[in-house]
Structure formats: C-alpha cells, structure tokens
XYZ file of C-alpha atoms in Angstrom:
570
model
C -2.477 -4.940 2.544
C -4.406 -5.845 0.312
C -4.507 -6.911 -2.996
C -1.444 -4.487 -3.602
C 0.729 -5.717 -7.087
C 1.752 -8.376 -9.777
C 4.642 -7.712 -11.423
C 4.828 -8.786 -14.779
C 7.777 -7.868 -17.654
C 10.665 -8.855 -19.697
C 12.787 -11.644 -18.082
C 15.877 -11.688 -16.914
C 17.307 -14.782 -17.550
C 19.574 -16.670 -20.393
C 18.158 -19.991 -21.249
C 20.277 -22.558 -19.247
C 20.501 -26.633 -19.820
C 19.949 -28.526 -16.942
C 22.606 -31.466 -16.169
C 20.837 -34.308 -14.120
C 22.109 -32.988 -10.585
C 20.231 -29.582 -11.402
C 17.369 -31.694 -12.471
C 17.800 -34.064 -9.197
C 17.652 -30.420 -8.082
C 14.210 -30.044 -9.329
C 12.524 -32.678 -6.641
C 15.317 -31.798 -4.259
C 14.214 -27.905 -3.389
C 13.377 -27.539 0.764
C 13.989 -25.235 3.293
C 16.390 -27.037 5.188
C 18.987 -25.068 7.511
C 17.018 -21.701 7.101
C 16.050 -20.010 9.915
C 13.167 -17.342 9.553
C 14.670 -13.731 10.404
C 13.655 -10.275 10.931
C 15.179 -6.796 12.885
C 14.309 -7.454 16.243
C 16.133 -4.746 19.250
C 17.790 -6.873 21.934
C 14.975 -5.522 24.249
C 12.495 -5.358 21.614
C 8.820 -7.375 21.305
C 8.132 -10.970 21.465
C 7.659 -12.227 17.984
C 4.105 -12.531 18.383
C 4.066 -8.055 19.178
C 6.332 -7.710 15.844
C 5.317 -3.777 15.155
C 4.159 -3.353 11.524
C 7.183 -2.249 9.203
C 9.387 -2.890 6.711
C 12.942 -4.723 7.084
C 15.988 -4.433 4.734
C 18.134 -7.717 4.686
C 21.919 -8.318 2.849
C 24.303 -11.490 2.595
C 26.869 -12.643 0.259
C 27.789 -15.750 -1.112
C 30.460 -16.780 -3.253
C 30.364 -18.795 -6.205
C 33.695 -20.831 -7.018
C 35.578 -19.800 -10.389
C 36.612 -23.121 -11.420
C 33.476 -24.601 -12.416
C 30.085 -23.106 -14.167
C 27.068 -22.556 -13.340
C 24.486 -24.953 -14.135
C 21.615 -24.104 -11.928
C 21.131 -21.810 -9.004
C 17.394 -22.322 -7.204
C 16.414 -19.548 -5.005
C 13.379 -20.176 -2.518
C 11.887 -17.141 -0.074
C 9.091 -16.875 1.198
C 8.353 -13.761 4.253
C 5.269 -13.133 6.556
C 3.714 -10.672 4.904
C 5.420 -8.993 2.079
C 8.769 -9.249 0.218
C 10.998 -8.579 -3.173
C 14.358 -9.854 -3.570
C 17.363 -8.579 -5.760
C 20.091 -10.217 -7.108
C 23.471 -8.228 -7.481
C 21.495 -5.077 -7.107
C 18.983 -6.629 -10.109
C 14.997 -7.461 -8.723
C 14.024 -11.423 -9.237
C 10.562 -10.994 -7.685
C 8.743 -11.943 -4.950
C 5.142 -11.397 -3.293
C 3.852 -7.501 -3.373
C 0.112 -8.206 -3.707
C -1.050 -11.254 -1.362
C -0.184 -10.393 2.379
C -1.605 -13.716 3.575
C 0.870 -15.758 1.185
C 3.267 -16.076 3.058
C 2.821 -20.146 3.233
C 3.080 -20.529 -0.829
C 6.738 -19.889 -1.211
C 8.449 -18.645 -4.545
C 11.056 -20.421 -6.632
C 13.347 -19.070 -8.745
C 15.436 -19.702 -11.472
C 18.864 -17.024 -10.432
C 21.584 -18.539 -12.526
C 21.764 -16.188 -14.810
C 21.985 -13.348 -12.183
C 24.685 -14.974 -10.379
C 28.647 -14.784 -11.078
C 31.609 -16.705 -10.488
C 33.191 -14.902 -7.620
C 30.966 -13.188 -4.900
C 27.274 -12.253 -5.134
C 24.667 -10.057 -3.006
C 21.505 -11.675 -2.535
C 18.815 -8.350 -0.762
C 15.056 -8.105 0.454
C 12.992 -5.824 1.309
C 10.101 -7.463 3.167
C 7.473 -6.232 5.441
C 5.357 -6.725 8.014
C 2.152 -5.426 6.992
C 0.199 -5.697 10.942
C 1.352 -6.090 14.642
C 1.921 -9.666 15.029
C 4.752 -12.572 13.674
C 7.119 -11.400 11.279
C 9.942 -13.180 9.409
C 12.533 -13.766 6.224
C 13.052 -17.356 5.155
C 15.161 -17.917 1.938
C 18.272 -20.896 0.684
C 19.425 -20.195 -2.412
C 21.430 -23.305 -3.853
C 23.797 -23.182 -7.262
C 24.529 -26.338 -8.138
C 27.994 -26.244 -10.422
C 29.211 -28.201 -12.995
C 31.557 -30.083 -11.165
C 29.086 -31.839 -9.158
C 29.953 -29.158 -6.046
C 26.963 -27.344 -4.456
C 26.946 -24.092 -2.988
C 23.922 -22.696 -0.137
C 22.926 -19.931 1.248
C 20.281 -19.619 3.621
C 19.057 -17.140 6.024
C 20.373 -16.828 9.863
C 22.169 -14.725 12.115
C 24.916 -14.014 9.378
C 22.505 -11.597 6.984
C 22.704 -7.957 7.701
C 19.922 -6.542 8.961
C 18.464 -3.008 8.851
C 14.688 -1.136 9.365
C 15.473 1.879 7.728
C 15.854 1.938 3.551
C 19.587 3.878 2.024
C 20.043 4.408 -0.878
C 21.376 1.810 -3.304
C 20.863 -0.554 -0.234
C 20.504 -3.648 -2.542
C 23.298 -3.331 -5.126
C 25.962 -5.131 -5.187
C 28.812 -2.559 -4.272
C 27.025 -1.192 -1.614
C 28.879 -0.532 1.929
C 26.770 -2.674 4.120
C 29.291 -2.345 7.480
C 27.379 -0.895 9.748
C 24.133 -2.818 9.433
C 23.600 -4.960 12.395
C 23.377 -8.937 12.033
C 19.210 -10.517 11.598
C 17.869 -11.677 14.313
C 16.634 -15.224 13.800
C 13.136 -15.668 15.183
C 12.414 -19.468 14.588
C 14.154 -22.285 12.666
C 12.504 -23.705 9.774
C 9.419 -25.264 10.737
C 8.702 -23.326 13.787
C 7.394 -20.117 15.002
C 3.141 -20.164 13.865
C 4.716 -21.178 10.319
C 5.228 -24.577 10.165
C 6.649 -26.663 7.241
C 6.205 -25.133 4.271
C 7.064 -27.102 0.564
C 8.638 -24.985 -2.092
C 7.094 -25.690 -5.866
C 8.759 -28.225 -7.991
C 9.945 -25.896 -10.401
C 11.418 -22.279 -10.811
C 10.257 -19.808 -12.568
C 12.043 -17.258 -14.069
C 12.988 -13.718 -12.390
C 10.306 -10.855 -13.168
C 11.641 -7.138 -13.977
C 10.269 -4.504 -11.450
C 8.598 -1.979 -12.700
C 8.419 1.315 -10.675
C 5.819 4.464 -10.815
C 8.584 6.095 -12.808
C 7.781 3.893 -15.296
C 6.471 5.542 -18.651
C 5.256 5.482 -21.674
C 5.866 8.413 -24.893
C 2.659 9.253 -26.266
C 1.508 8.453 -29.978
C 1.121 11.041 -32.433
C -2.568 12.606 -32.030
C -2.751 11.565 -28.615
C -6.081 12.296 -27.084
C -5.332 14.554 -23.885
C -8.218 15.287 -21.188
C -10.580 18.464 -21.336
C -9.375 19.503 -18.205
C -8.131 18.300 -14.163
C -8.990 20.050 -10.898
C -6.763 18.600 -8.259
C -5.301 19.634 -4.759
C -2.516 21.171 -4.358
C 0.429 22.257 -1.872
C -0.446 18.708 0.225
C -0.469 19.618 3.947
C -1.978 15.873 5.098
C -1.626 14.803 8.599
C 0.667 11.155 7.912
C 2.342 9.626 9.822
C 6.282 8.347 9.599
C 6.029 4.252 10.180
C 9.253 5.064 12.399
C 8.250 4.509 16.228
C 9.835 7.592 18.504
C 8.203 6.334 21.568
C 6.941 10.353 22.085
C 3.765 11.355 23.191
C 2.588 11.902 19.917
C 2.800 8.260 19.128
C -1.193 7.714 19.687
C -1.148 9.370 15.946
C -0.599 6.155 14.718
C -3.969 4.891 15.480
C -5.403 7.466 13.741
C -3.619 8.910 10.877
C -1.727 5.926 8.868
C -1.326 6.428 5.093
C 0.296 3.933 3.542
C 3.282 5.794 1.409
C 0.988 8.928 1.925
C -1.191 7.501 -0.341
C -5.491 7.402 -0.056
C -5.284 3.851 0.444
C -7.159 2.763 3.977
C -5.699 0.227 5.426
C -7.325 -2.071 8.019
C -6.690 0.035 10.926
C -8.909 1.576 14.381
C -9.159 4.896 12.698
C -7.703 5.359 9.588
C -7.471 9.233 8.022
C -10.618 10.700 6.533
C -8.848 12.061 3.352
C -6.217 13.945 2.233
C -6.015 17.585 2.284
C -4.032 20.411 0.873
C -3.921 24.325 0.038
C -4.974 24.869 -2.818
C -7.643 24.258 -5.642
C -5.940 24.199 -8.941
C -7.057 23.309 -12.735
C -5.242 22.408 -15.614
C -7.373 23.368 -18.897
C -6.410 22.259 -21.327
C -4.873 19.070 -19.529
C -1.550 19.502 -21.859
C 2.127 18.862 -20.840
C 3.469 22.364 -20.562
C 0.635 24.011 -19.674
C 0.800 26.246 -15.619
C -2.397 24.831 -13.513
C -4.390 28.051 -12.435
C -5.208 27.892 -8.499
C -9.089 28.494 -8.468
C -8.993 28.330 -4.639
C -6.411 29.186 -1.870
C -7.425 28.574 1.153
C -4.280 30.206 2.952
C -3.606 28.510 6.184
C -7.305 26.483 6.274
C -6.990 23.378 4.318
C -9.497 22.057 1.372
C -9.683 18.151 -0.366
C -11.710 15.958 -1.596
C -12.810 17.606 -5.013
C -15.545 16.273 -7.395
C -16.858 17.622 -10.015
C -20.937 17.742 -11.050
C -21.831 15.554 -14.468
C -22.351 18.881 -16.323
C -19.331 19.759 -15.673
C -20.015 23.292 -14.873
C -19.062 23.092 -10.764
C -16.981 21.913 -8.139
C -17.457 20.441 -5.627
C -15.043 19.976 -2.193
C -14.524 20.064 1.365
C -13.074 23.166 3.339
C -12.186 24.271 6.744
C -10.678 28.038 6.057
C -8.819 29.660 8.501
C -9.790 30.384 12.073
C -12.283 27.760 11.908
C -12.467 24.116 13.728
C -14.809 22.329 11.360
C -14.605 20.979 7.684
C -17.867 21.525 5.475
C -18.837 21.693 1.676
C -18.685 23.798 -0.668
C -18.900 24.591 -4.081
C -17.371 26.824 -6.883
C -17.980 27.176 -10.275
C -15.248 25.053 -12.680
C -13.614 28.475 -14.110
C -13.146 30.212 -10.634
C -14.819 31.981 -8.835
C -15.952 32.872 -4.671
C -17.301 29.610 -3.255
C -20.941 28.715 -2.120
C -20.598 27.349 1.842
C -23.661 24.556 1.182
C -23.042 23.545 4.793
C -22.827 24.273 8.389
C -22.482 23.352 12.210
C -20.339 20.948 14.476
C -19.786 18.349 12.239
C -16.734 17.193 9.863
C -18.678 17.241 5.835
C -16.431 15.737 3.443
C -16.548 13.651 0.376
C -18.924 15.344 -2.052
C -20.255 13.890 -4.984
C -23.532 14.167 -7.005
C -26.065 11.437 -7.356
C -27.775 11.175 -11.155
C -30.910 13.251 -9.898
C -29.124 15.984 -8.760
C -28.459 15.448 -4.871
C -25.199 15.489 -3.454
C -23.607 12.408 -1.454
C -21.002 13.255 1.281
C -19.635 11.399 4.340
C -20.153 13.893 7.972
C -19.680 12.792 11.640
C -23.254 14.505 11.974
C -25.189 10.585 12.503
C -23.914 11.101 15.915
C -22.613 7.532 17.483
C -18.688 7.385 18.187
C -16.443 4.483 16.783
C -15.944 1.379 19.439
C -12.530 1.656 20.142
C -11.668 4.856 20.585
C -14.654 7.162 20.913
C -13.927 9.143 17.678
C -17.031 10.466 15.952
C -18.153 7.667 13.613
C -18.513 8.934 9.787
C -21.689 7.833 7.634
C -23.496 9.154 4.496
C -25.146 11.093 3.690
C -27.759 12.860 1.202
C -28.776 16.673 0.685
C -30.202 19.264 -2.079
C -27.762 21.103 -4.522
C -28.327 23.995 -1.975
C -27.535 21.987 1.055
C -31.056 21.263 1.955
C -32.842 18.773 3.257
C -29.640 15.906 5.198
C -30.464 13.037 5.193
C -28.455 9.718 6.660
C -28.214 7.245 3.825
C -25.848 4.738 5.970
C -25.652 3.280 9.053
C -22.574 2.593 10.690
C -20.696 3.244 14.160
C -17.204 2.805 12.366
C -16.567 4.993 9.161
C -18.012 5.524 5.637
C -15.706 7.272 3.039
C -15.011 7.977 -0.168
C -18.382 7.546 -2.005
C -18.592 7.314 -6.032
C -21.342 6.680 -8.423
C -20.943 3.548 -10.096
C -21.393 2.994 -14.230
C -24.993 0.806 -13.287
C -25.978 3.930 -10.376
C -25.061 3.044 -7.789
C -23.212 4.654 -4.702
C -19.601 2.703 -3.859
C -17.816 3.645 -1.222
C -15.178 2.168 1.217
C -16.616 1.149 4.495
C -14.362 0.541 7.621
C -16.487 -2.312 8.875
C -16.811 -4.391 12.253
C -14.102 -7.698 12.228
C -15.961 -10.478 13.092
C -16.116 -10.737 17.278
C -13.321 -8.658 17.311
C -13.065 -4.812 17.981
C -11.532 -4.018 14.870
C -12.070 -3.354 11.336
C -11.712 -4.561 7.990
C -12.226 -2.255 4.482
C -14.682 -3.442 1.913
C -15.465 -1.583 -1.282
C -19.126 -1.670 -0.499
C -22.221 -0.266 -2.629
C -25.620 0.697 -2.192
C -29.137 1.955 -4.194
C -28.864 6.022 -3.946
C -31.955 5.443 -1.245
C -29.359 3.417 0.868
C -30.814 0.236 0.336
C -29.609 -3.364 -1.313
C -26.148 -3.046 0.132
C -23.629 -5.548 -1.007
C -19.788 -6.015 -0.703
C -18.455 -5.655 -3.708
C -14.787 -5.830 -2.820
C -12.698 -7.173 -0.124
C -10.381 -10.480 1.003
C -11.416 -13.245 -0.567
C -10.570 -15.655 2.363
C -12.661 -17.989 4.474
C -14.055 -17.330 8.153
C -10.116 -17.607 10.092
C -8.637 -14.499 9.905
C -5.358 -15.197 11.343
C -2.562 -13.097 9.432
C -5.349 -11.583 7.429
C -6.291 -8.861 9.792
C -5.440 -5.197 8.454
C -4.347 -6.905 5.227
C -6.439 -5.249 2.795
C -5.995 -1.420 1.625
C -8.024 -0.013 -0.630
C -9.096 3.746 -1.752
C -9.449 6.184 -3.921
C -12.419 4.191 -5.650
C -12.367 5.491 -9.813
C -15.786 3.608 -11.258
C -15.555 3.127 -15.143
C -17.638 4.172 -17.863
C -17.960 0.100 -19.057
C -18.826 -1.233 -15.719
C -15.663 -1.853 -13.901
C -13.972 -0.129 -10.921
C -10.682 0.852 -10.362
C -9.242 1.377 -6.990
C -6.080 1.984 -5.217
C -4.109 -0.834 -3.107
C -1.504 -0.482 -1.095
C 0.839 -0.530 -4.002
C -0.615 -0.604 -6.770
C -4.477 -0.305 -8.967
C -6.471 -2.832 -9.126
C -8.784 -3.041 -11.512
C -12.258 -5.530 -11.780
C -16.034 -5.637 -11.715
C -17.683 -5.515 -8.760
C -18.511 -8.757 -7.174
C -15.562 -10.470 -8.529
C -13.450 -13.068 -7.140
C -9.742 -11.327 -6.059
C -8.319 -13.752 -9.096
C -9.539 -12.199 -11.298
C -9.105 -8.707 -10.871
C -6.014 -6.939 -13.102
C -2.866 -5.205 -10.478
C -1.517 -2.538 -12.820
C 1.959 -1.543 -11.435
C 2.058 1.681 -10.431
C 2.917 2.953 -7.177
C 0.291 5.960 -7.162
C -1.227 8.122 -5.106
C -4.552 8.412 -6.170
C -6.697 7.183 -9.229
C -9.255 8.630 -11.086
C -11.614 8.210 -14.321
C -11.882 9.681 -16.938
C -15.116 9.194 -19.599
C -13.125 7.107 -21.880
C -12.392 4.686 -19.686
C -8.398 6.163 -19.233
C -7.191 6.556 -15.423
C -6.031 9.373 -13.573
C -2.765 8.943 -11.331
C -0.758 10.470 -9.316
C 2.973 9.161 -8.779
C 5.985 9.992 -7.441
C 6.639 7.351 -5.323
C 8.494 4.052 -6.702
C 8.399 2.381 -3.033
C 6.329 -0.962 -3.615
C 5.841 -2.300 -0.196
C 5.684 0.221 3.434
C 8.138 2.642 2.616
C 7.460 6.384 1.636
C 7.782 8.067 -1.651
C 11.176 7.936 -2.832
C 12.487 11.595 -2.783
C 15.563 13.943 -3.369
C 17.852 15.128 -0.070
C 15.718 18.195 0.620
C 12.689 17.351 -1.488
C 8.946 17.220 0.088
C 7.432 14.449 0.790
C 4.597 13.089 -1.406
C 3.313 12.313 -5.220
C 4.337 15.177 -7.856
C 3.378 13.657 -11.120
C 0.298 12.814 -12.355
C -0.316 10.660 -15.410
C -2.717 8.849 -17.463
C -3.123 4.725 -17.398
C -4.830 2.602 -19.942
C -6.473 -0.359 -17.665
C -5.954 -2.476 -20.409
C -2.165 -2.221 -20.597
C -0.636 -4.559 -18.663
C 2.701 -3.206 -18.145
C 0.943 -0.335 -16.334
C 3.058 2.417 -17.807
C 1.762 5.684 -17.757
C 1.851 9.015 -19.703
C 3.123 11.646 -18.388
C 0.601 14.492 -17.975
C 2.386 17.446 -15.658
C 4.856 17.269 -12.665
C 5.275 19.602 -10.399
C 7.847 21.780 -9.303
C 6.835 22.568 -5.510
C 4.341 21.160 -3.098
C 3.169 17.676 -3.407
C -0.304 16.827 -5.043
C -3.072 14.844 -5.040
C -7.085 13.613 -5.605
C -7.027 14.511 -9.277
C -10.612 14.472 -11.132
C -11.651 14.937 -14.460
C -13.168 18.431 -15.585
C -15.523 18.762 -18.024
C -19.195 17.037 -18.866
C -19.589 12.991 -18.243
C -23.020 10.649 -19.017
C -24.745 10.794 -16.100
C -25.705 7.251 -14.778
C -28.888 5.951 -14.875
C -31.314 7.212 -11.872
C -32.292 4.061 -9.926
C-alpha cells in the first residue's frame, strides 16, 4: 500500500556486552519452529482469499529470574505491514513497504525484557485480499547458558479489532481468541526466509501527535482555507455482509485520509459542509465561514496564484452533480463556472490563467464496474472553451502545478493484463503532451503482492521542484522521477498535505494509527482529522507545529490563502 512510513528516533535500548553464546546466536538466527499466523474465523476464507484488514496479536513469554539476560533477538516479518511491541514499548517493523515481507527484520530487545513475565504484541495489516500472515521468533540467551524461545503459533491470542492499550503488558486479553496457523515456516506462498546477520536496536515510534513548540518569531502563514464539517463518504474496514457491502468497491480511503489506494473505484474526493478561512493563520484565531453548503456539500478548494479567489467544487442542496465555483478569498457570493449532467471536481489554476479540473464529462466508463471515468479538462477562467486534456478509461484526480510548469496528478492506471488498477503520480505539459509517470512502485514486471500496494494522494509541489504527497501512513517527499529509496518519508499520519510558498508543508492530523486502522478518537467524538499543523520537509523527525484544532467536526483539504509565484509557462 505504498511508500508508507520509515520510523526513526532515539533508541530505546541499553548497551549489552555479548557473551560467547550470544555471539554464536548472531550466526544462528532463524525462524525454525515458527508458524505463519493470522485471524481466520472457523468458516472464514482460504489463505489465498483473506480480506484486507488489520489483526492484533499478543503472547506472553516468561524469562527466569535466576540468570541475567545476555541477549534477546527478535526476528519478525509479516505479509504485508507490521509493528512490534515488547512490554508496551515500540520495537519497530515494516510500515512502508508492503512487498518487503521477504526481508525480515531482526531486533535486539534485551533492554526491553524483564525478569519474569513479558508480553509480545504485534499489529499487522493485510493491504489487499490474498495471503496474509505474521511470522515471529524471539530467542533469549541467559547468563547460565539457557535459552528461552517464543514463536508464533496457535497459542498466541488474536483479534481483528483494536482496543485501547492493547499492546500494554497489563492488558487483559482473556477474551481474545487463538491465532490461526495458516502455514509452517517454509510453507505457504512465502518459502524459507533468511534473517539479517546482525540485530538492530529498537526504534522509537513517532505518532502524528508528535509536535514541536514554535520558536520565537516563528513565521506563521498569511492565511489558510480549508473544508470544515467533514461529511465524506467513507467506509469501515469491518465487513458486515449487508447490502451496503458493495460500497467497499466504490469508497476506500484508508484511515479517512486523501490517499488513493490501488482499488477498482477509489473515492473521488473528500467533501464537507463549509468552506472556512483562517486569516491570519495563527494559534488562537477562530476560522471564519466563507460559505455554508447547508445540506449540500463542497470540496477540493484551491487558491489562484494572485491569492484573490478560491476555486472549489460544490453540489448545492437539491442538485445531483458537483460543479465548479469561484468565490473571493474574503468571501461573498460564489460564481458558478460549469454545469451539465457531469461531476466536475478538483479545480486548479494553470500558469496561463486557464483552469484545469477533473470531470466525468469524458464520455467513457470504467471497464469493470461501468461507472463514469474521470479525466482532466481545461477551461477559460469564465468557464468557457472546455477542452479535454487527458485520455483515460479509468480515473485521473487531484491536478496540481509543478514548479517547472507541468501538471502533476494522480492516475489510476490499467494494471498490466488485468482488469485492475494501480495508482501513480503522472505529469503532463499544460496541453496534455509529454506524459511521464513521476512516482510509482519501483518493482519489476512480476506483480504478485504489489497489487494495490501503493497509496498516494494530496500531491503538494514544493517551490524547489520537489513534491510531497500522502501515502498510506506518512508524507513522502522526493524529486520527480526519483527512485523509492531516495524518497524521504516524514513520520506524519496525515490526512492531507499542501505546500506553502516558503517550502513548508501544511498537514491535517489527529490520527495516530500507522497501518490500516482508523483515526483514534475519544469515545463519542467524530472520526476524522481535527488538527492543522505545519511541518518542515527537511526535518527528519516529522514533528509538527500545531496551528489550529477543531473543537467540533473534522476538517480537511487546507491550502495556502495568499499570493504565490506563478510557475513558468510551457
């Protein structure tokens, strides 16, 4: 599910002097005796048809109090994503590469264990329907030469739903069911996997809630515009088996973010009831409602380069289609720009003054579910002379202008020889020519588990030529065309990302989940993203400076309100 998150931070470990036995263990690490496990109901699907979703695992391990712990190596992998905890403390995992199940990790967790009872906990996610499993082996070497081992098997406890404090050692898991053994080590579709020759220290997990205090004289933005009172159509990952199950193939926004998954029919955009302005954009300033759609809905706001107008999409109450509108940056009566039996969304001003947007007016239908395709179009500022810019029989979404004057957008493209799609960040010249895929999966032609593995959304071109964009659980930053290994992944579980003229990023946060879970909320609170923060793309810890926090409904789609340099005209 894409380039998610690389977690880094202050190590939660103590130096440990390896004895001869521990040094020998450096050459002996393996998964022998471990089983691939998952949550599979008794009448559930077969291994090759397991649904996407998240599973939570727990297991106890007792370490004798009669001898000191010399070393403790934990080897782990999962198909596809995972994060490991020991006694409630984060160890690490794979949060960024769904196809890295064949590259296990090995952690030195000696400093996290205690003499007596310990608890291992793992959150694992299957990012697409198909094989899923967790494989783990812990081996502890004691000073008296004894060893203690704990492997994944049916004695582990498991459940598909998250509970508060589930990873803590004092959590009561007696009502959890047993994990299902889906294959022995070496079996299933995975084969035998080698572990690294040396263990790495644990990493400190960083959540979206990590924030930095603004220094004295911090440069706050001139203003922001965002969508309030989120009313987007999203769907839980739980499967209810009802008549509404078909929504799974039409709306699928992981964690309520704007990341588009590799899915047959991804949700076209996030919407809300109100368009709000935060000006000046300072802590303590209350946002002003520029437009209230009432029982209608609006979304995808953008600001013209001169900062004078806001372009957005809206379906007024009683109407059936989204169309494009323009309103003064200070508010007033919106001006309607498009009409007809089409959905027009995602407007953005081009360097020559035209407006590019996404529309279903292309006249073709997605081949699998027969819903209207979405392509890019352009028009004059007054809504006239509408022309088609891109040709696709699937979906193009969220155009943004790059610093070099090209148009970057999310493309759902045909997936090899199958009737499926993959998401890419594609770029074209303002006339639709010279198309290139600038960001996508860095894998060879054999797709296997790469299917639907790349989430991307909310592209944010930076003034220095780089691009920030949303992944399944982080904000990726890189130059167009760069390899995935050269991307910087900021550990921010954001719902949106946008660029400021000075190169900083604006993000919505409020969720702390890293895999497929929905944003954490207190009981009775609405789901979604409640905060707006500012991030420095060159700050590797991904800490945000909090700007605004909603005391009511969730918000999304913040953009800079002010004048910006106009990119060159191609």
